[in-house]
Amino acid sequence: QVQLVESGGGSVHPGGSLRLSCEPSGFSTSNYAFSWFRQGPGGENTRARIASISPHDGTTYYERSAKERFTVTRDDVTNSVYLQMNNLKPEDTGIYVCAADYFPEDWGEWSPPPEFEQSEYDYWGQGTQVTVSS
């Protein structure tokens, strides 16, 4: 069964850190780009992309508020993708969802699809809750 499983969420105080993991089962990470989305209480329609990492060259992309605080990495040997979140703020609260976009090397250079074209992603996880509060 193909699925993405996120872990590492939790409750922290402002200024704290968390490291999220995304582990696919049923497929290898090597030909997939990955993005992390933050989802609010309103469900899937509230998803906002936070960070992405391309396949093959590991180029990273960040939403403005995540730059300099979040780092997305991948390890194609262990078949995992990570999101290191530092200096967390209350507005970072939400469900963090991992998504995978199939993009083999002979397709050229990957870049994140437009925010409204989330159907470009092939697989989605269920998410892990992150709560930042005093």
Short mmCIF file of N, CA, C and O in Angstrom, two decimals:
data_model
loop_
_atom_site.label_atom_id
_atom_site.label_comp_id
_atom_site.label_asym_id
_atom_site.label_seq_id
_atom_site.Cartn_x
_atom_site.Cartn_y
_atom_site.Cartn_z
N GLN A 1 0.84 -1.18 0.00
CA GLN A 1 0.00 0.00 0.00
C GLN A 1 0.89 1.24 0.00
O GLN A 1 1.80 1.36 0.80
N VAL A 2 0.61 2.16 -0.90
CA VAL A 2 1.40 3.39 -1.00
C VAL A 2 0.84 4.43 -0.05
O VAL A 2 -0.36 4.71 -0.07
N GLN A 3 1.69 4.98 0.78
CA GLN A 3 1.25 6.04 1.68
C GLN A 3 2.43 6.85 2.16
O GLN A 3 3.58 6.44 2.04
N LEU A 4 2.11 8.03 2.69
CA LEU A 4 3.10 8.89 3.34
C LEU A 4 2.72 8.98 4.80
O LEU A 4 1.55 9.20 5.12
N VAL A 5 3.70 8.85 5.66
CA VAL A 5 3.44 8.90 7.09
C VAL A 5 4.30 9.99 7.71
O VAL A 5 5.53 9.92 7.65
N GLU A 6 3.64 10.97 8.32
CA GLU A 6 4.36 12.03 9.01
C GLU A 6 4.45 11.73 10.49
O GLU A 6 3.57 11.07 11.05
N SER A 7 5.49 12.24 11.12
CA SER A 7 5.64 12.11 12.55
C SER A 7 6.48 13.28 13.07
O SER A 7 7.07 14.02 12.27
N GLY A 8 6.53 13.42 14.39
CA GLY A 8 7.38 14.43 15.00
C GLY A 8 6.67 15.67 15.50
O GLY A 8 7.29 16.55 16.10
N GLY A 9 5.36 15.75 15.26
CA GLY A 9 4.63 16.90 15.76
C GLY A 9 4.51 16.88 17.28
O GLY A 9 4.89 15.92 17.94
N GLY A 10 4.01 17.98 17.82
CA GLY A 10 3.83 18.07 19.26
C GLY A 10 3.49 19.48 19.68
O GLY A 10 3.18 20.33 18.84
N SER A 11 3.53 19.70 20.98
CA SER A 11 3.23 21.02 21.55
C SER A 11 4.50 21.63 22.11
O SER A 11 5.20 20.96 22.88
N VAL A 12 4.79 22.85 21.72
CA VAL A 12 5.98 23.54 22.20
C VAL A 12 5.64 24.98 22.53
O VAL A 12 4.62 25.51 22.08
N HIS A 13 6.51 25.60 23.31
CA HIS A 13 6.37 27.02 23.61
C HIS A 13 6.97 27.84 22.47
O HIS A 13 7.80 27.35 21.70
N PRO A 14 6.56 29.08 22.35
CA PRO A 14 7.20 29.96 21.35
C PRO A 14 8.71 29.96 21.52
O PRO A 14 9.22 30.00 22.64
N GLY A 15 9.41 29.90 20.40
CA GLY A 15 10.87 29.82 20.43
C GLY A 15 11.40 28.40 20.42
O GLY A 15 12.61 28.20 20.24
N GLY A 16 10.52 27.43 20.59
CA GLY A 16 10.94 26.03 20.61
C GLY A 16 11.19 25.48 19.21
O GLY A 16 11.02 26.17 18.20
N SER A 17 11.58 24.22 19.17
CA SER A 17 11.93 23.55 17.90
C SER A 17 11.24 22.19 17.81
O SER A 17 10.96 21.55 18.83
N LEU A 18 10.99 21.79 16.59
CA LEU A 18 10.49 20.45 16.30
C LEU A 18 11.13 19.97 15.00
O LEU A 18 11.44 20.79 14.11
N ARG A 19 11.27 18.67 14.88
CA ARG A 19 11.74 18.07 13.63
C ARG A 19 10.69 17.08 13.15
O ARG A 19 10.44 16.06 13.82
N LEU A 20 10.09 17.39 12.02
CA LEU A 20 9.08 16.53 11.44
C LEU A 20 9.72 15.56 10.45
O LEU A 20 10.69 15.92 9.77
N SER A 21 9.16 14.37 10.37
CA SER A 21 9.62 13.37 9.41
C SER A 21 8.47 12.96 8.50
O SER A 21 7.31 12.93 8.92
N CYS A 22 8.83 12.63 7.29
CA CYS A 22 7.86 12.11 6.31
C CYS A 22 8.48 10.87 5.71
O CYS A 22 9.57 10.95 5.11
N GLU A 23 7.82 9.75 5.88
CA GLU A 23 8.37 8.49 5.39
C GLU A 23 7.39 7.81 4.46
O GLU A 23 6.30 7.42 4.87
N PRO A 24 7.76 7.69 3.18
CA PRO A 24 6.88 6.98 2.25
C PRO A 24 6.96 5.48 2.48
O PRO A 24 8.00 4.97 2.90
N SER A 25 5.88 4.81 2.22
CA SER A 25 5.92 3.36 2.13
C SER A 25 5.31 2.98 0.79
O SER A 25 4.34 3.57 0.34
N GLY A 26 5.92 2.02 0.15
CA GLY A 26 5.42 1.57 -1.15
C GLY A 26 6.10 2.24 -2.33
O GLY A 26 5.80 1.89 -3.47
N PHE A 27 6.97 3.23 -2.07
CA PHE A 27 7.72 3.83 -3.16
C PHE A 27 8.98 4.48 -2.61
O PHE A 27 9.09 4.77 -1.42
N SER A 28 9.94 4.70 -3.51
CA SER A 28 11.20 5.31 -3.14
C SER A 28 11.11 6.82 -3.30
O SER A 28 10.48 7.34 -4.21
N THR A 29 11.80 7.53 -2.41
CA THR A 29 11.79 9.00 -2.48
C THR A 29 12.56 9.55 -3.68
O THR A 29 12.33 10.70 -4.08
N SER A 30 13.43 8.77 -4.27
CA SER A 30 14.45 9.31 -5.18
C SER A 30 13.89 10.04 -6.40
O SER A 30 14.51 10.97 -6.89
N ASN A 31 12.74 9.66 -6.91
CA ASN A 31 12.17 10.33 -8.08
C ASN A 31 11.01 11.24 -7.74
O ASN A 31 10.17 11.53 -8.60
N TYR A 32 10.97 11.68 -6.50
CA TYR A 32 9.86 12.52 -6.06
C TYR A 32 10.37 13.82 -5.45
O TYR A 32 11.34 13.82 -4.69
N ALA A 33 9.69 14.90 -5.79
CA ALA A 33 9.83 16.13 -5.04
C ALA A 33 8.87 16.06 -3.86
O ALA A 33 7.82 15.39 -3.94
N PHE A 34 9.20 16.75 -2.80
CA PHE A 34 8.36 16.75 -1.61
C PHE A 34 8.09 18.17 -1.16
O PHE A 34 8.96 19.04 -1.23
N SER A 35 6.88 18.36 -0.70
CA SER A 35 6.51 19.65 -0.11
C SER A 35 5.85 19.42 1.23
O SER A 35 5.17 18.41 1.43
N TRP A 36 6.05 20.37 2.12
CA TRP A 36 5.35 20.40 3.40
C TRP A 36 4.31 21.51 3.34
O TRP A 36 4.62 22.64 2.94
N PHE A 37 3.10 21.16 3.75
CA PHE A 37 2.01 22.11 3.81
C PHE A 37 1.55 22.25 5.27
O PHE A 37 1.59 21.29 6.04
N ARG A 38 1.09 23.44 5.62
CA ARG A 38 0.44 23.64 6.92
C ARG A 38 -1.06 23.79 6.67
O ARG A 38 -1.49 24.60 5.83
N GLN A 39 -1.83 23.01 7.40
CA GLN A 39 -3.29 23.00 7.22
C GLN A 39 -3.96 23.53 8.48
O GLN A 39 -3.61 23.13 9.59
N GLY A 40 -4.90 24.44 8.31
CA GLY A 40 -5.61 25.01 9.43
C GLY A 40 -6.86 24.23 9.78
O GLY A 40 -7.15 23.19 9.19
N PRO A 41 -7.64 24.75 10.74
CA PRO A 41 -8.86 24.04 11.19
C PRO A 41 -9.88 23.84 10.09
O PRO A 41 -10.76 22.97 10.20
N GLY A 42 -9.79 24.62 9.03
CA GLY A 42 -10.78 24.52 7.96
C GLY A 42 -10.59 23.35 7.03
O GLY A 42 -11.39 23.16 6.11
N GLY A 43 -9.55 22.53 7.21
CA GLY A 43 -9.37 21.34 6.40
C GLY A 43 -8.49 21.57 5.18
O GLY A 43 -7.72 22.53 5.12
N GLU A 44 -8.62 20.71 4.18
CA GLU A 44 -7.74 20.70 3.02
C GLU A 44 -7.73 22.04 2.28
O GLU A 44 -6.71 22.43 1.70
N ASN A 45 -8.83 22.75 2.28
CA ASN A 45 -8.89 24.01 1.55
C ASN A 45 -8.03 25.10 2.17
O ASN A 45 -7.83 26.15 1.56
N THR A 46 -7.56 24.85 3.39
CA THR A 46 -6.73 25.86 4.06
C THR A 46 -5.25 25.55 3.95
O THR A 46 -4.43 26.22 4.58
N ARG A 47 -4.89 24.55 3.17
CA ARG A 47 -3.48 24.18 3.08
C ARG A 47 -2.64 25.28 2.45
O ARG A 47 -3.01 25.81 1.40
N ALA A 48 -1.50 25.56 3.07
CA ALA A 48 -0.54 26.52 2.53
C ALA A 48 0.82 25.85 2.49
O ALA A 48 1.25 25.25 3.48
N ARG A 49 1.47 25.96 1.36
CA ARG A 49 2.78 25.32 1.22
C ARG A 49 3.82 26.11 2.02
O ARG A 49 3.89 27.34 1.95
N ILE A 50 4.63 25.36 2.75
CA ILE A 50 5.63 25.96 3.63
C ILE A 50 7.03 25.79 3.05
O ILE A 50 7.83 26.72 3.05
N ALA A 51 7.34 24.60 2.59
CA ALA A 51 8.69 24.32 2.11
C ALA A 51 8.62 23.15 1.13
O ALA A 51 7.74 22.29 1.23
N SER A 52 9.59 23.14 0.21
CA SER A 52 9.68 22.08 -0.78
C SER A 52 11.13 21.74 -1.04
O SER A 52 12.02 22.58 -0.85
N ILE A 53 11.34 20.51 -1.51
CA ILE A 53 12.67 20.09 -1.90
C ILE A 53 12.57 19.28 -3.17
O ILE A 53 11.73 18.38 -3.29
N SER A 54 13.41 19.61 -4.14
CA SER A 54 13.34 18.97 -5.44
C SER A 54 14.05 17.62 -5.41
O SER A 54 14.92 17.37 -4.55
N PRO A 55 13.73 16.73 -6.34
CA PRO A 55 14.49 15.49 -6.46
C PRO A 55 15.80 15.75 -7.19
O PRO A 55 15.97 16.78 -7.82
N HIS A 56 16.74 14.82 -7.07
CA HIS A 56 17.98 14.79 -7.85
C HIS A 56 19.00 15.84 -7.46
O HIS A 56 20.18 15.53 -7.34
N ASP A 57 18.62 17.12 -7.28
CA ASP A 57 19.63 18.11 -6.88
C ASP A 57 19.35 18.74 -5.51
O ASP A 57 20.17 19.49 -5.00
N GLY A 58 18.20 18.43 -4.92
CA GLY A 58 17.91 18.89 -3.56
C GLY A 58 17.69 20.38 -3.41
O GLY A 58 17.82 20.92 -2.30
N THR A 59 17.34 21.07 -4.49
CA THR A 59 17.05 22.49 -4.37
C THR A 59 15.86 22.69 -3.44
O THR A 59 14.89 21.94 -3.48
N THR A 60 15.96 23.70 -2.57
CA THR A 60 14.89 23.94 -1.60
C THR A 60 14.17 25.25 -1.89
O THR A 60 14.74 26.19 -2.45
N TYR A 61 12.91 25.28 -1.47
CA TYR A 61 12.06 26.44 -1.66
C TYR A 61 11.29 26.66 -0.35
O TYR A 61 10.84 25.70 0.26
N TYR A 62 11.14 27.93 0.03
CA TYR A 62 10.47 28.23 1.30
C TYR A 62 9.46 29.35 1.13
O TYR A 62 9.68 30.33 0.40
N GLU A 63 8.35 29.21 1.84
CA GLU A 63 7.42 30.31 2.00
C GLU A 63 8.10 31.37 2.86
O GLU A 63 8.96 31.05 3.68
N ARG A 64 7.72 32.62 2.68
CA ARG A 64 8.47 33.74 3.28
C ARG A 64 8.66 33.58 4.78
O ARG A 64 9.76 33.80 5.30
N SER A 65 7.61 33.22 5.51
CA SER A 65 7.74 33.17 6.97
C SER A 65 8.60 32.02 7.44
O SER A 65 9.01 31.98 8.61
N ALA A 66 8.85 31.06 6.57
CA ALA A 66 9.63 29.89 6.96
C ALA A 66 11.13 30.07 6.71
O ALA A 66 11.94 29.34 7.29
N LYS A 67 11.47 31.02 5.86
CA LYS A 67 12.89 31.22 5.56
C LYS A 67 13.65 31.58 6.83
O LYS A 67 13.17 32.35 7.65
N GLU A 68 14.83 31.03 6.97
CA GLU A 68 15.74 31.29 8.10
C GLU A 68 15.26 30.64 9.40
O GLU A 68 15.96 30.70 10.39
N ARG A 69 14.07 30.03 9.41
CA ARG A 69 13.63 29.31 10.61
C ARG A 69 13.45 27.82 10.33
O ARG A 69 13.64 26.99 11.23
N PHE A 70 13.02 27.48 9.11
CA PHE A 70 12.74 26.09 8.77
C PHE A 70 13.76 25.59 7.76
O PHE A 70 14.23 26.36 6.91
N THR A 71 14.07 24.31 7.83
CA THR A 71 14.96 23.69 6.87
C THR A 71 14.38 22.35 6.43
O THR A 71 14.10 21.49 7.29
N VAL A 72 14.22 22.18 5.13
CA VAL A 72 13.72 20.92 4.59
C VAL A 72 14.92 20.15 4.01
O VAL A 72 15.76 20.72 3.32
N THR A 73 14.99 18.87 4.35
CA THR A 73 16.06 18.02 3.85
C THR A 73 15.47 16.68 3.42
O THR A 73 14.33 16.35 3.75
N ARG A 74 16.27 15.93 2.70
CA ARG A 74 15.84 14.61 2.27
C ARG A 74 17.02 13.66 2.38
O ARG A 74 18.18 14.06 2.26
N ASP A 75 16.70 12.39 2.60
CA ASP A 75 17.71 11.35 2.63
C ASP A 75 17.16 10.19 1.81
O ASP A 75 16.34 9.41 2.30
N ASP A 76 17.62 10.10 0.58
CA ASP A 76 17.09 9.07 -0.31
C ASP A 76 17.63 7.68 0.03
O ASP A 76 17.14 6.69 -0.50
N VAL A 77 18.65 7.62 0.87
CA VAL A 77 19.15 6.32 1.31
C VAL A 77 18.20 5.72 2.34
O VAL A 77 17.84 4.54 2.28
N THR A 78 17.81 6.54 3.31
CA THR A 78 16.88 6.06 4.34
C THR A 78 15.42 6.27 3.94
O THR A 78 14.52 5.90 4.68
N ASN A 79 15.21 6.87 2.75
CA ASN A 79 13.85 7.06 2.23
C ASN A 79 13.01 7.94 3.14
O ASN A 79 11.89 7.57 3.54
N SER A 80 13.57 9.10 3.49
CA SER A 80 12.88 9.99 4.41
C SER A 80 13.06 11.44 4.00
O SER A 80 14.04 11.81 3.35
N VAL A 81 12.11 12.26 4.42
CA VAL A 81 12.16 13.70 4.22
C VAL A 81 11.90 14.35 5.58
O VAL A 81 11.09 13.84 6.36
N TYR A 82 12.58 15.46 5.84
CA TYR A 82 12.50 16.08 7.15
C TYR A 82 12.18 17.58 7.03
O TYR A 82 12.50 18.21 6.03
N LEU A 83 11.57 18.10 8.08
CA LEU A 83 11.38 19.54 8.20
C LEU A 83 11.81 19.94 9.61
O LEU A 83 11.14 19.61 10.58
N GLN A 84 12.97 20.60 9.69
CA GLN A 84 13.46 21.13 10.95
C GLN A 84 12.86 22.51 11.15
O GLN A 84 13.04 23.40 10.29
N MET A 85 12.15 22.69 12.25
CA MET A 85 11.49 23.97 12.52
C MET A 85 12.06 24.57 13.80
O MET A 85 11.95 23.95 14.88
N ASN A 86 12.66 25.72 13.69
CA ASN A 86 13.26 26.41 14.83
C ASN A 86 12.53 27.73 15.08
O ASN A 86 11.85 28.26 14.21
N ASN A 87 12.70 28.24 16.30
CA ASN A 87 12.10 29.53 16.67
C ASN A 87 10.62 29.56 16.30
O ASN A 87 10.14 30.49 15.65
N LEU A 88 9.91 28.55 16.73
CA LEU A 88 8.50 28.42 16.38
C LEU A 88 7.67 29.54 16.99
O LEU A 88 7.95 30.02 18.10
N LYS A 89 6.66 29.93 16.24
CA LYS A 89 5.76 31.01 16.66
C LYS A 89 4.33 30.48 16.72
O LYS A 89 4.01 29.48 16.06
N PRO A 90 3.46 31.13 17.47
CA PRO A 90 2.07 30.65 17.56
C PRO A 90 1.40 30.52 16.18
O PRO A 90 0.59 29.61 15.98
N GLU A 91 1.75 31.39 15.25
CA GLU A 91 1.14 31.31 13.93
C GLU A 91 1.62 30.11 13.11
O GLU A 91 1.08 29.84 12.03
N ASP A 92 2.60 29.38 13.61
CA ASP A 92 3.04 28.14 12.95
C ASP A 92 2.13 26.97 13.32
O ASP A 92 2.27 25.88 12.77
N THR A 93 1.22 27.17 14.23
CA THR A 93 0.31 26.11 14.66
C THR A 93 -0.52 25.61 13.50
O THR A 93 -1.04 26.39 12.69
N GLY A 94 -0.66 24.28 13.41
CA GLY A 94 -1.48 23.68 12.37
C GLY A 94 -1.13 22.21 12.20
O GLY A 94 -0.29 21.67 12.93
N ILE A 95 -1.77 21.60 11.24
CA ILE A 95 -1.44 20.22 10.87
C ILE A 95 -0.46 20.29 9.71
O ILE A 95 -0.75 20.91 8.68
N TYR A 96 0.68 19.67 9.87
CA TYR A 96 1.71 19.69 8.83
C TYR A 96 1.59 18.41 8.00
O TYR A 96 1.69 17.30 8.53
N VAL A 97 1.40 18.62 6.72
CA VAL A 97 1.13 17.52 5.79
C VAL A 97 2.24 17.45 4.76
O VAL A 97 2.65 18.48 4.20
N CYS A 98 2.70 16.25 4.51
CA CYS A 98 3.74 16.00 3.52
C CYS A 98 3.08 15.55 2.21
O CYS A 98 2.11 14.77 2.25
N ALA A 99 3.61 16.03 1.08
CA ALA A 99 3.08 15.63 -0.22
C ALA A 99 4.22 15.29 -1.17
O ALA A 99 5.29 15.91 -1.09
N ALA A 100 3.99 14.34 -2.06
CA ALA A 100 5.02 13.87 -3.00
C ALA A 100 4.57 14.09 -4.44
O ALA A 100 3.42 13.79 -4.79
N ASP A 101 5.48 14.59 -5.24
CA ASP A 101 5.22 14.88 -6.66
C ASP A 101 6.23 14.09 -7.49
O ASP A 101 7.43 14.37 -7.45
N TYR A 102 5.74 13.12 -8.26
CA TYR A 102 6.62 12.28 -9.08
C TYR A 102 7.29 13.12 -10.17
O TYR A 102 6.60 13.82 -10.92
N PHE A 103 8.63 13.05 -10.25
CA PHE A 103 9.36 13.85 -11.24
C PHE A 103 10.70 13.18 -11.51
O PHE A 103 11.72 13.50 -10.89
N PRO A 104 10.74 12.26 -12.47
CA PRO A 104 12.00 11.57 -12.77
C PRO A 104 13.02 12.52 -13.38
O PRO A 104 12.67 13.59 -13.91
N GLU A 105 14.25 12.12 -13.34
CA GLU A 105 15.37 13.00 -13.71
C GLU A 105 15.31 13.45 -15.17
O GLU A 105 15.67 14.60 -15.50
N ASP A 106 14.79 12.59 -16.05
CA ASP A 106 14.79 12.97 -17.46
C ASP A 106 13.68 13.96 -17.82
O ASP A 106 13.53 14.35 -18.98
N TRP A 107 12.90 14.39 -16.83
CA TRP A 107 11.89 15.43 -17.06
C TRP A 107 12.47 16.83 -16.91
O TRP A 107 11.78 17.81 -17.17
N GLY A 108 13.72 16.94 -16.50
CA GLY A 108 14.33 18.25 -16.38
C GLY A 108 14.38 18.75 -14.95
O GLY A 108 14.59 17.97 -14.02
N GLU A 109 14.19 20.04 -14.77
CA GLU A 109 14.32 20.67 -13.45
C GLU A 109 12.95 20.90 -12.84
O GLU A 109 12.09 21.57 -13.43
N TRP A 110 12.75 20.38 -11.63
CA TRP A 110 11.48 20.55 -10.93
C TRP A 110 11.40 21.90 -10.26
O TRP A 110 12.41 22.43 -9.75
N SER A 111 10.23 22.46 -10.26
CA SER A 111 9.95 23.63 -9.43
C SER A 111 8.54 23.46 -8.86
O SER A 111 7.71 22.76 -9.45
N PRO A 112 8.26 24.07 -7.71
CA PRO A 112 6.95 23.87 -7.09
C PRO A 112 5.82 24.32 -8.01
O PRO A 112 5.90 25.39 -8.61
N PRO A 113 4.77 23.53 -8.13
CA PRO A 113 3.62 23.95 -8.94
C PRO A 113 2.93 25.13 -8.28
O PRO A 113 3.12 25.38 -7.09
N PRO A 114 2.13 25.88 -9.02
CA PRO A 114 1.38 26.98 -8.41
C PRO A 114 0.58 26.49 -7.21
O PRO A 114 0.10 25.35 -7.19
N GLU A 115 0.42 27.34 -6.24
CA GLU A 115 -0.24 26.99 -4.98
C GLU A 115 -1.62 26.38 -5.22
O GLU A 115 -2.02 25.44 -4.52
N PHE A 116 -2.34 26.86 -6.24
CA PHE A 116 -3.70 26.37 -6.46
C PHE A 116 -3.73 25.04 -7.18
O PHE A 116 -4.78 24.43 -7.31
N GLU A 117 -2.59 24.55 -7.66
CA GLU A 117 -2.56 23.28 -8.38
C GLU A 117 -2.05 22.16 -7.49
O GLU A 117 -1.08 21.49 -7.82
N GLN A 118 -2.69 21.99 -6.36
CA GLN A 118 -2.24 20.95 -5.44
C GLN A 118 -2.52 19.56 -5.98
O GLN A 118 -1.96 18.58 -5.48
N SER A 119 -3.35 19.46 -7.01
CA SER A 119 -3.61 18.16 -7.62
C SER A 119 -2.38 17.63 -8.36
O SER A 119 -2.35 16.46 -8.75
N GLU A 120 -1.34 18.47 -8.55
CA GLU A 120 -0.10 18.02 -9.16
C GLU A 120 0.59 16.96 -8.29
O GLU A 120 1.36 16.15 -8.79
N TYR A 121 0.34 17.02 -7.00
CA TYR A 121 0.99 16.08 -6.10
C TYR A 121 0.31 14.71 -6.19
O TYR A 121 -0.91 14.62 -6.24
N ASP A 122 1.13 13.69 -6.17
CA ASP A 122 0.62 12.33 -6.37
C ASP A 122 0.18 11.67 -5.07
O ASP A 122 -0.77 10.86 -5.08
N TYR A 123 0.87 11.99 -3.99
CA TYR A 123 0.54 11.35 -2.71
C TYR A 123 0.55 12.40 -1.60
O TYR A 123 1.35 13.33 -1.61
N TRP A 124 -0.36 12.17 -0.64
CA TRP A 124 -0.49 13.05 0.52
C TRP A 124 -0.51 12.21 1.79
O TRP A 124 -1.08 11.13 1.82
N GLY A 125 0.11 12.75 2.83
CA GLY A 125 0.01 12.10 4.12
C GLY A 125 -1.21 12.59 4.88
O GLY A 125 -1.96 13.44 4.40
N GLN A 126 -1.39 12.07 6.08
CA GLN A 126 -2.52 12.47 6.93
C GLN A 126 -2.19 13.68 7.79
O GLN A 126 -3.09 14.36 8.28
N GLY A 127 -0.90 13.91 7.98
CA GLY A 127 -0.48 15.09 8.74
C GLY A 127 -0.10 14.78 10.18
O GLY A 127 -0.48 13.75 10.74
N THR A 128 0.65 15.71 10.75
CA THR A 128 1.02 15.65 12.17
C THR A 128 0.78 17.02 12.77
O THR A 128 1.11 18.05 12.17
N GLN A 129 0.18 17.04 13.97
CA GLN A 129 -0.23 18.29 14.59
C GLN A 129 0.95 19.00 15.25
O GLN A 129 1.72 18.38 16.00
N VAL A 130 1.07 20.29 14.98
CA VAL A 130 2.05 21.15 15.64
C VAL A 130 1.29 22.26 16.35
O VAL A 130 0.49 22.95 15.72
N THR A 131 1.53 22.40 17.64
CA THR A 131 0.87 23.45 18.42
C THR A 131 1.93 24.28 19.12
O THR A 131 2.77 23.73 19.85
N VAL A 132 1.89 25.57 18.90
CA VAL A 132 2.85 26.49 19.52
C VAL A 132 2.06 27.47 20.38
O VAL A 132 1.29 28.27 19.87
N SER A 133 2.24 27.39 21.67
CA SER A 133 1.50 28.27 22.57
C SER A 133 2.26 28.46 23.87
O SER A 133 3.10 27.64 24.24
N SER A 134 1.91 29.55 24.56
CA SER A 134 2.55 29.82 25.85
C SER A 134 1.90 29.01 26.95
O SER A 134 2.38 28.99 28.07
#
